[in-house]
PDB file of C-alpha atoms in Angstrom:
ATOM      1  CA  ALA A 204      -1.739   8.263  18.381  1.00 88.00           C
ATOM      2  CA  ARG A 205      -0.754   7.870  22.045  1.00 92.00           C
ATOM      3  CA  GLU A 206      -2.989   4.445  21.942  1.00 93.00           C
ATOM      4  CA  VAL A 207      -1.462   3.201  19.133  1.00 95.00           C
ATOM      5  CA  ARG A 208       2.114   4.060  19.908  1.00 95.00           C
ATOM      6  CA  GLU A 209       1.118   2.210  23.497  1.00 94.00           C
ATOM      7  CA  GLU A 210       0.384  -1.003  21.661  1.00 94.00           C
ATOM      8  CA  LEU A 211       3.743  -0.882  19.322  1.00 93.00           C
ATOM      9  CA  ARG A 212       5.439  -1.076  22.691  1.00 92.00           C
ATOM     10  CA  SER A 213       3.372  -3.316  24.434  1.00 92.00           C
ATOM     11  CA  GLY A 214       2.173  -5.746  21.817  1.00 91.00           C
ATOM     12  CA  ILE A 215       4.609  -5.933  18.917  1.00 92.00           C
ATOM     13  CA  LEU A 216       7.356  -4.947  20.319  1.00 91.00           C
ATOM     14  CA  SER A 217       6.724  -8.180  22.861  1.00 88.00           C
ATOM     15  CA  ASP A 218       8.179 -11.770  21.930  1.00 84.00           C
ATOM     16  CA  GLU A 219       5.024 -12.522  20.940  1.00 84.00           C
ATOM     17  CA  GLY A 220       4.959  -9.713  18.750  1.00 84.00           C
ATOM     18  CA  GLU A 221       8.737 -10.046  17.453  1.00 85.00           C
ATOM     19  CA  ALA A 222       8.259 -13.352  15.925  1.00 85.00           C
ATOM     20  CA  LEU A 223       5.687 -11.960  13.724  1.00 84.00           C
ATOM     21  CA  VAL A 224       7.583  -8.677  12.423  1.00 83.00           C
ATOM     22  CA  LYS A 225       8.925 -10.115   8.845  1.00 78.00           C
ATOM     23  CA  ASP A 226      10.733  -8.520   6.062  1.00 66.00           C
ATOM     24  CA  PRO A 227       8.363  -6.941   3.794  1.00 65.00           C
ATOM     25  CA  ALA A 228       8.096  -8.515   0.236  1.00 54.00           C
ATOM     26  CA  TRP A 229       9.794  -5.549  -1.250  1.00 67.00           C
ATOM     27  CA  SER A 230      12.627  -6.196   0.996  1.00 67.00           C
ATOM     28  CA  GLY A 231      15.140  -5.605  -1.704  1.00 76.00           C
ATOM     29  CA  LEU A 232      14.546  -2.144  -2.083  1.00 82.00           C
ATOM     30  CA  TYR A 233      16.186  -0.637   0.705  1.00 81.00           C
ATOM     31  CA  GLU A 234      19.843   0.068   1.745  1.00 76.00           C
ATOM     32  CA  ASN A 235      21.792  -0.265   4.753  1.00 80.00           C
ATOM     33  CA  GLY A 236      19.630  -0.730   8.196  1.00 82.00           C
ATOM     34  CA  ARG A 237      16.551  -2.141   8.126  1.00 86.00           C
ATOM     35  CA  TRP A 238      13.166  -2.236   7.151  1.00 88.00           C
ATOM     36  CA  ILE A 239      10.818  -4.757   8.483  1.00 89.00           C
ATOM     37  CA  ALA A 240       6.736  -4.682   8.780  1.00 89.00           C
ATOM     38  CA  PHE A 241       4.371  -6.158  11.325  1.00 91.00           C
ATOM     39  CA  SER A 242       0.798  -6.737   8.817  1.00 90.00           C
ATOM     40  CA  LEU A 243      -2.405  -6.417  10.347  1.00 92.00           C
ATOM     41  CA  TYR A 244      -3.939  -7.376   6.770  1.00 89.00           C
ATOM     42  CA  ARG A 245      -3.077  -8.118   3.093  1.00 84.00           C
ATOM     43  CA  SER A 246      -5.558  -8.627   0.200  1.00 78.00           C
ATOM     44  CA  GLU A 247      -3.734 -12.028  -0.451  1.00 73.00           C
ATOM     45  CA  GLY A 248      -4.069 -13.007   2.826  1.00 72.00           C
ATOM     46  CA  PHE A 249      -1.231 -14.963   4.738  1.00 74.00           C
ATOM     47  CA  ASN A 250      -1.317 -18.268   3.434  1.00 68.00           C
ATOM     48  CA  GLY A 251      -1.470 -17.727  -0.186  1.00 62.00           C
ATOM     49  CA  ARG A 252      -5.854 -17.439   0.303  1.00 63.00           C
ATOM     50  CA  LEU A 253      -7.214 -14.203  -0.888  1.00 63.00           C
ATOM     51  CA  ALA A 254      -8.752 -12.816   2.909  1.00 61.00           C
ATOM     52  CA  LEU A 255     -11.872 -13.243   2.813  1.00 64.00           C
ATOM     53  CA  PRO A 256     -14.160 -11.540   4.352  1.00 68.00           C
ATOM     54  CA  ARG A 257     -12.130  -8.465   3.935  1.00 76.00           C
ATOM     55  CA  GLN A 258     -10.797  -7.711   7.771  1.00 84.00           C
ATOM     56  CA  LEU A 259      -7.564  -7.345   9.984  1.00 90.00           C
ATOM     57  CA  ASP A 260      -6.314 -10.552  10.815  1.00 89.00           C
ATOM     58  CA  PRO A 261      -7.659 -11.487  13.941  1.00 90.00           C
ATOM     59  CA  LEU A 262      -4.550 -13.102  15.923  1.00 88.00           C
ATOM     60  CA  ARG A 263      -2.551 -10.405  15.105  1.00 91.00           C
ATOM     61  CA  CYS A 264      -4.981  -7.886  16.087  1.00 93.00           C
ATOM     62  CA  ARG A 265      -4.759 -10.076  19.674  1.00 93.00           C
ATOM     63  CA  LEU A 266      -1.692  -7.860  20.243  1.00 93.00           C
ATOM     64  CA  VAL A 267      -2.979  -4.574  19.160  1.00 95.00           C
ATOM     65  CA  PRO A 268      -6.758  -4.510  19.654  1.00 96.00           C
ATOM     66  CA  ARG A 269      -7.271  -0.871  20.323  1.00 95.00           C
ATOM     67  CA  THR A 270      -5.146   0.050  17.062  1.00 96.00           C
ATOM     68  CA  CYS A 271      -7.404  -2.755  15.082  1.00 95.00           C
ATOM     69  CA  ARG A 272     -10.605  -0.977  16.572  1.00 94.00           C
ATOM     70  CA  LEU A 273      -9.693   2.611  15.228  1.00 94.00           C
ATOM     71  CA  LEU A 274      -8.930   1.385  11.882  1.00 93.00           C
ATOM     72  CA  GLU A 275     -12.312  -0.764  11.535  1.00 91.00           C
ATOM     73  CA  ASP A 276     -14.061   3.031  12.582  1.00 90.00           C
ATOM     74  CA  ALA A 277     -12.220   4.510   9.905  1.00 88.00           C
ATOM     75  CA  ARG A 278     -13.511   1.620   7.229  1.00 85.00           C
ATOM     76  CA  VAL A 279     -10.393  -0.322   7.170  1.00 88.00           C
ATOM     77  CA  PRO A 280      -9.559  -1.934   5.037  1.00 83.00           C
ATOM     78  CA  ALA A 281     -11.390  -0.344   2.238  1.00 74.00           C
ATOM     79  CA  GLY A 282     -14.247  -2.056  -0.315  1.00 67.00           C
ATOM     80  CA  ALA A 283     -15.268  -4.512   2.572  1.00 63.00           C
ATOM     81  CA  ALA A 284     -19.076  -2.268   3.316  1.00 63.00           C
ATOM     82  CA  GLY A 285     -19.998  -2.692  -0.506  1.00 60.00           C
ATOM     83  CA  HIS A 286     -18.770  -6.108  -0.967  1.00 69.00           C
ATOM     84  CA  LEU A 287     -16.305  -5.298  -3.762  1.00 74.00           C
ATOM     85  CA  PRO A 288     -13.862  -6.953  -5.630  1.00 71.00           C
ATOM     86  CA  ALA A 289     -10.012  -6.337  -4.097  1.00 70.00           C
ATOM     87  CA  LEU A 290      -7.594  -4.639  -5.764  1.00 70.00           C
ATOM     88  CA  GLN A 291      -4.403  -7.047  -7.010  1.00 64.00           C
ATOM     89  CA  GLY A 292      -3.461  -8.434  -3.870  1.00 59.00           C
ATOM     90  CA  THR A 293      -0.227  -6.501  -2.528  1.00 66.00           C
ATOM     91  CA  GLN A 294      -2.141  -3.435  -3.222  1.00 77.00           C
ATOM     92  CA  GLU A 295      -4.340  -2.908  -0.315  1.00 84.00           C
ATOM     93  CA  VAL A 296      -2.477  -3.512   2.664  1.00 88.00           C
ATOM     94  CA  VAL A 297      -2.108  -2.362   6.637  1.00 93.00           C
ATOM     95  CA  ASP A 298       1.297  -2.768   7.942  1.00 93.00           C
ATOM     96  CA  PHE A 299       3.094  -1.626  11.270  1.00 95.00           C
ATOM     97  CA  LEU A 300       6.470  -0.535   9.448  1.00 94.00           C
ATOM     98  CA  ARG A 301      10.001   0.324  11.220  1.00 93.00           C
ATOM     99  CA  ALA A 302      13.003   1.887   9.563  1.00 93.00           C
ATOM    100  CA  ASP A 303      16.612   1.972  11.269  1.00 93.00           C
ATOM    101  CA  PRO A 304      18.409   4.698  11.706  1.00 94.00           C
ATOM    102  CA  GLY A 305      20.293   5.604   8.873  1.00 94.00           C
ATOM    103  CA  THR A 306      17.858   2.995   6.035  1.00 92.00           C
ATOM    104  CA  VAL A 307      17.614   4.520   2.785  1.00 92.00           C
ATOM    105  CA  VAL A 308      14.364   2.933   0.808  1.00 91.00           C
ATOM    106  CA  THR A 309      15.119   3.589  -2.965  1.00 89.00           C
ATOM    107  CA  SER A 310      13.016   5.333  -5.045  1.00 88.00           C
ATOM    108  CA  HIS A 311       9.914   3.171  -6.732  1.00 85.00           C
ATOM    109  CA  THR A 312       6.656   2.738  -7.658  1.00 82.00           C
ATOM    110  CA  ALA A 313       3.467   1.219  -6.580  1.00 79.00           C
ATOM    111  CA  SER A 314       1.773  -0.232 -10.076  1.00 73.00           C
ATOM    112  CA  THR A 315      -1.477   1.407  -9.605  1.00 73.00           C
ATOM    113  CA  ASN A 316      -2.718   4.891  -8.903  1.00 76.00           C
ATOM    114  CA  SER A 317      -6.707   3.267  -7.466  1.00 80.00           C
ATOM    115  CA  ARG A 318      -5.320   3.604  -3.951  1.00 83.00           C
ATOM    116  CA  LEU A 319      -3.781   6.027  -1.599  1.00 87.00           C
ATOM    117  CA  THR A 320      -1.376   5.447   1.411  1.00 91.00           C
ATOM    118  CA  VAL A 321      -1.917   6.801   4.961  1.00 93.00           C
ATOM    119  CA  GLN A 322       1.036   6.591   7.434  1.00 95.00           C
ATOM    120  CA  LEU A 323       1.099   7.946  11.113  1.00 95.00           C
ATOM    121  CA  CYS A 324       4.438   8.381  12.743  1.00 95.00           C
ATOM    122  CA  LEU A 325       4.908   6.797  16.390  1.00 96.00           C
ATOM    123  CA  THR A 326       8.316   6.759  17.044  1.00 95.00           C
ATOM    124  CA  GLY A 327      11.485   7.909  15.389  1.00 93.00           C
ATOM    125  CA  CYS A 328       9.342  11.522  14.317  1.00 93.00           C
ATOM    126  CA  ASN A 329      11.008  14.674  13.718  1.00 89.00           C
ATOM    127  CA  GLU A 330      10.467  17.001  16.378  1.00 80.00           C
ATOM    128  CA  GLU A 331       8.163  19.913  15.653  1.00 70.00           C
ATOM    129  CA  GLY A 332       9.396  22.859  13.335  1.00 58.00           C
ATOM    130  CA  THR A 333      13.104  20.724  12.534  1.00 62.00           C
ATOM    131  CA  SER A 334      13.600  19.449   8.252  1.00 60.00           C
ATOM    132  CA  ALA A 335      17.538  19.856   8.338  1.00 53.00           C
ATOM    133  CA  GLY A 336      18.741  16.600   8.747  1.00 59.00           C
ATOM    134  CA  SER A 337      15.665  14.808   9.218  1.00 86.00           C
ATOM    135  CA  SER A 338      13.972  11.293   8.151  1.00 93.00           C
ATOM    136  CA  TYR A 339      12.015  12.387   5.326  1.00 94.00           C
ATOM    137  CA  LEU A 340       9.669  10.688   2.861  1.00 94.00           C
ATOM    138  CA  GLN A 341      10.170  11.950  -1.115  1.00 92.00           C
ATOM    139  CA  VAL A 342       7.417  11.758  -3.436  1.00 90.00           C
ATOM    140  CA  GLY A 343       8.028  12.877  -6.569  1.00 86.00           C
ATOM    141  CA  PRO A 344       9.509  16.576  -6.035  1.00 86.00           C
ATOM    142  CA  GLU A 345       8.297  16.815  -2.409  1.00 89.00           C
ATOM    143  CA  LYS A 346      10.215  15.745   0.656  1.00 92.00           C
ATOM    144  CA  ILE A 347       7.449  15.086   3.618  1.00 92.00           C
ATOM    145  CA  TYR A 348       8.429  15.134   7.077  1.00 92.00           C
ATOM    146  CA  TRP A 349       6.796  12.641   9.756  1.00 93.00           C
ATOM    147  CA  ARG A 350       5.974  14.471  12.771  1.00 92.00           C
ATOM    148  CA  PHE A 351       3.949  12.288  15.518  1.00 93.00           C
ATOM    149  CA  GLY A 352       0.210  11.803  15.122  1.00 90.00           C
ATOM    150  CA  GLU A 353       0.571  14.011  11.995  1.00 92.00           C
ATOM    151  CA  PRO A 354      -1.266  11.569   8.936  1.00 92.00           C
ATOM    152  CA  VAL A 355       0.600  11.587   5.903  1.00 92.00           C
ATOM    153  CA  VAL A 356      -1.588  10.665   2.646  1.00 91.00           C
ATOM    154  CA  PHE A 357       0.418  10.424  -0.577  1.00 90.00           C
ATOM    155  CA  ASP A 358      -0.275   8.582  -3.695  1.00 86.00           C
ATOM    156  CA  ASP A 359       2.646   5.826  -3.940  1.00 86.00           C
ATOM    157  CA  SER A 360       1.822   5.327  -7.812  1.00 81.00           C
ATOM    158  CA  PHE A 361       4.316   8.466  -7.952  1.00 84.00           C
ATOM    159  CA  LEU A 362       7.853   7.775  -7.810  1.00 87.00           C
ATOM    160  CA  HIS A 363       8.646   7.647  -4.167  1.00 90.00           C
ATOM    161  CA  SER A 364      11.945   6.820  -1.459  1.00 92.00           C
ATOM    162  CA  VAL A 365      12.257   6.698   2.067  1.00 94.00           C
ATOM    163  CA  HIS A 366      15.529   8.485   3.906  1.00 94.00           C
ATOM    164  CA  ILE A 367      15.817   7.608   7.822  1.00 95.00           C
ATOM    165  CA  SER A 368      18.293  10.043   9.276  1.00 93.00           C
ATOM    166  CA  PRO A 369      21.826   8.247  10.772  1.00 93.00           C
ATOM    167  CA  HIS A 370      21.386  10.281  14.004  1.00 91.00           C
ATOM    168  CA  LEU A 371      17.887   8.808  15.281  1.00 92.00           C
ATOM    169  CA  GLN A 372      18.453   7.186  18.696  1.00 90.00           C
ATOM    170  CA  GLU A 373      15.569   5.188  18.236  1.00 92.00           C
ATOM    171  CA  PRO A 374      14.180   3.592  14.644  1.00 93.00           C
ATOM    172  CA  ARG A 375      11.372   4.919  13.477  1.00 94.00           C
ATOM    173  CA  TRP A 376       7.274   2.696  13.344  1.00 95.00           C
ATOM    174  CA  VAL A 377       4.454   4.193  11.435  1.00 96.00           C
ATOM    175  CA  LEU A 378       0.962   2.756  11.101  1.00 97.00           C
ATOM    176  CA  SER A 379       0.483   2.207   7.067  1.00 96.00           C
ATOM    177  CA  ALA A 380      -2.454   1.705   5.450  1.00 93.00           C
ATOM    178  CA  ALA A 381      -2.663   1.402   1.540  1.00 89.00           C
ATOM    179  CA  VAL A 382      -6.230   1.154   0.887  1.00 85.00           C
ATOM    180  CA  MET A 383      -8.700   1.435  -1.843  1.00 83.00           C
ATOM    181  CA  HIS A 384      -8.891   5.172  -3.295  1.00 82.00           C
ATOM    182  CA  PRO A 385     -12.093   6.923  -1.719  1.00 81.00           C
ATOM    183  CA  SER A 386     -13.284   7.976  -5.259  1.00 80.00           C
ATOM    184  CA  ILE A 387     -13.811   3.943  -6.380  1.00 80.00           C
ATOM    185  CA  ASP A 388     -14.612   2.841  -2.488  1.00 81.00           C
ATOM    186  CA  ASN A 389     -18.266   2.354  -3.284  1.00 79.00           C
ATOM    187  CA  PRO A 390     -20.064   0.580  -5.746  1.00 78.00           C
ATOM    188  CA  ASP A 391     -20.988   3.263  -8.644  1.00 81.00           C
ATOM    189  CA  GLY A 392     -17.007   4.719  -8.652  1.00 78.00           C
ATOM    190  CA  PHE A 393     -15.844   1.259  -8.832  1.00 76.00           C
ATOM    191  CA  ALA A 394     -18.007   0.517 -11.578  1.00 74.00           C
ATOM    192  CA  GLU A 395     -17.185   3.917 -13.411  1.00 73.00           C
ATOM    193  CA  HIS A 396     -13.723   3.488 -12.771  1.00 70.00           C
ATOM    194  CA  PHE A 397     -13.122   0.036 -14.206  1.00 67.00           C
ATOM    195  CA  ALA A 398     -15.670   0.438 -16.936  1.00 64.00           C
ATOM    196  CA  SER A 399     -13.744   1.960 -19.800  1.00 52.00           C
ATOM    197  CA  ARG A 400     -11.222  -0.629 -20.851  1.00 41.00           C
ATOM    198  CA  THR A 401     -11.900  -4.541 -19.940  1.00 42.00           C
ATOM    199  CA  ALA A 402     -10.333  -7.497 -20.945  1.00 38.00           C
ATOM    200  CA  ASP A 403     -11.431 -11.093 -19.846  1.00 37.00           C
ATOM    201  CA  VAL A 404     -10.853 -12.627 -16.228  1.00 35.00           C
ATOM    202  CA  GLY A 405      -8.336 -15.331 -16.299  1.00 35.00           C
ATOM    203  CA  ASP A 406      -4.200 -15.857 -16.703  1.00 35.00           C
ATOM    204  CA  PRO A 407      -3.147 -11.993 -17.212  1.00 35.00           C
ATOM    205  CA  ARG A 408      -0.403 -13.515 -19.579  1.00 33.00           C
ATOM    206  CA  GLN A 409      -2.773 -14.582 -21.864  1.00 37.00           C
ATOM    207  CA  ARG A 410      -3.246 -12.085 -24.571  1.00 36.00           C
ATOM    208  CA  ALA A 411      -6.843 -10.158 -24.725  1.00 37.00           C
ATOM    209  CA  THR A 412      -8.320  -9.492 -27.906  1.00 39.00           C
ATOM    210  CA  GLU A 413      -8.372  -5.696 -29.283  1.00 40.00           C
ATOM    211  CA  GLU A 414     -11.728  -5.364 -28.200  1.00 42.00           C
ATOM    212  CA  ASP A 415     -10.963  -6.476 -25.241  1.00 41.00           C
ATOM    213  CA  GLY A 416      -8.966  -3.677 -24.101  1.00 41.00           C
ATOM    214  CA  GLY A 417      -5.553  -5.124 -25.946  1.00 40.00           C
ATOM    215  CA  PRO A 418      -2.993  -6.910 -24.590  1.00 40.00           C
ATOM    216  CA  PRO A 419      -1.755  -7.684 -21.104  1.00 38.00           C
ATOM    217  CA  PRO A 420       0.770  -5.134 -19.581  1.00 37.00           C
ATOM    218  CA  PRO A 421       4.334  -6.632 -20.623  1.00 34.00           C
ATOM    219  CA  ALA A 422       5.873  -6.451 -16.981  1.00 34.00           C
ATOM    220  CA  LEU A 423       3.163  -9.831 -16.370  1.00 32.00           C
ATOM    221  CA  GLU A 424       5.233 -11.308 -19.351  1.00 34.00           C
ATOM    222  CA  GLU A 425       8.107 -13.793 -18.750  1.00 36.00           C
ATOM    223  CA  GLY A 426      11.090 -12.091 -18.628  1.00 35.00           C
ATOM    224  CA  ALA A 427       9.560  -8.544 -20.056  1.00 32.00           C
ATOM    225  CA  GLU A 428      10.227  -5.333 -17.842  1.00 33.00           C
ATOM    226  CA  ALA A 429       8.817  -3.143 -20.025  1.00 32.00           C
ATOM    227  CA  PHE A 430       5.625  -1.139 -18.742  1.00 30.00           C
ATOM    228  CA  PRO A 431       2.330  -0.100 -21.264  1.00 33.00           C
ATOM    229  CA  GLU A 432       1.625   3.568 -21.948  1.00 33.00           C
ATOM    230  CA  ALA A 433      -2.524   2.260 -21.802  1.00 31.00           C
ATOM    231  CA  PRO A 434      -4.371   1.962 -18.533  1.00 35.00           C
ATOM    232  CA  LEU A 435      -6.027  -2.350 -18.887  1.00 33.00           C
ATOM    233  CA  SER A 436      -8.269  -3.585 -15.308  1.00 34.00           C
ATOM    234  CA  PHE A 437     -10.620  -6.258 -15.292  1.00 32.00           C
ATOM    235  CA  ARG A 438     -14.507  -5.804 -16.518  1.00 31.00           C
ATOM    236  CA  ASN A 439     -16.096  -4.756 -13.329  1.00 32.00           C
ATOM    237  CA  GLY A 440     -18.976  -6.847 -11.747  1.00 34.00           C
ATOM    238  CA  LEU A 441     -16.931  -9.379 -10.416  1.00 33.00           C
ATOM    239  CA  PRO A 442     -17.227 -11.580  -7.357  1.00 35.00           C
ATOM    240  CA  ASN A 443     -16.012 -10.563  -3.967  1.00 34.00           C
ATOM    241  CA  SER A 444     -13.703 -13.437  -4.473  1.00 31.00           C
ATOM    242  CA  VAL A 445     -11.920 -12.337  -7.387  1.00 36.00           C
ATOM    243  CA  LEU A 446      -8.532 -10.407  -7.526  1.00 39.00           C
ATOM    244  CA  LEU A 447      -8.931  -7.390  -9.506  1.00 43.00           C
ATOM    245  CA  TYR A 448      -5.524  -6.279 -12.150  1.00 42.00           C
ATOM    246  CA  ALA A 449      -4.804  -2.453 -12.025  1.00 41.00           C
ATOM    247  CA  ALA A 450      -2.568  -1.938 -14.977  1.00 36.00           C
ATOM    248  CA  MET A 451       1.093  -0.189 -14.377  1.00 33.00           C
ATOM    249  CA  TRP A 452       1.768   2.656 -15.489  1.00 33.00           C
ATOM    250  CA  GLY A 453       6.039   2.386 -14.584  1.00 33.00           C
ATOM    251  CA  PRO A 454       7.752   4.897 -12.770  1.00 35.00           C
ATOM    252  CA  ARG A 455       7.533   8.405 -13.500  1.00 38.00           C
ATOM    253  CA  GLN A 456       8.757  11.264 -11.548  1.00 44.00           C
ATOM    254  CA  ASP A 457       5.437  13.522 -11.655  1.00 47.00           C
ATOM    255  CA  GLY A 458       3.605  10.252 -11.619  1.00 46.00           C
ATOM    256  CA  PRO A 459      -0.096   9.714 -13.573  1.00 42.00           C
ATOM    257  CA  SER A 460      -2.417  12.701 -13.108  1.00 39.00           C
ATOM    258  CA  LYS A 461      -5.799  10.461 -12.941  1.00 41.00           C
ATOM    259  CA  LEU A 462      -7.106   7.180 -11.986  1.00 42.00           C
ATOM    260  CA  LEU A 463      -7.453   4.923 -14.428  1.00 39.00           C
ATOM    261  CA  GLY A 464     -10.500   4.764 -16.105  1.00 35.00           C
ATOM    262  CA  GLU A 465     -11.224   8.089 -16.187  1.00 31.00           C
ATOM    263  CA  ALA A 466     -10.676  10.549 -19.489  1.00 25.00           C
ATOM    264  CA  LEU A 467      -7.172  12.022 -19.673  1.00 23.00           C
TER     265      LEU A 467
END
């Protein structure tokens, strides 16, 4: 954690690094303060093209080389070793996330439970043994308090929010990796996971037949905001250059209980 924090300060907070720090795609979720990201990996790429081969961005890794080596040693991004299809574009990301004092990220949920999010707090962390008035991540009914160097792992398909104390003396920075769930980060697990219900690859707004798994999620249709009640995914065996869609479950306080494709 100390090595990563050193590179945050020397690389990302340098003039060159600051130029690459941007609002996340979900910037409309936060109130007050500021919530921004320095991205090392996005499965949809940085120029509108799918990131192939699956690797951390070499340009950005020049600013944090040791961090990138540590991530690669930990097999991040996931799925690369097995040449698996990527989950839907924005679902696999590696970011340094900054939240300024007083920032509140309102309750939201990911569109799939096929991934897990791992965060490592670097600055603006809570002191050991403190909780009252501290910054925290709320996942469902549980509050999680960041501490320096202690990884936090959570399923962000559960309704979750971020609350940063206005009394912090510096921004809270975390290294955050949203990666393919370890249960499916292998060819056999991946195939089993997406084998139960399938739909043809193509424009997800085109309705599939009932035999192919039913219509696409309503959230993908123009002007619709409803969420489907059943899982839907594309058939496995896709080439690595194809994005794999995993169904939306919708905001729920307790989150979905199991991975898509498993018997509920």
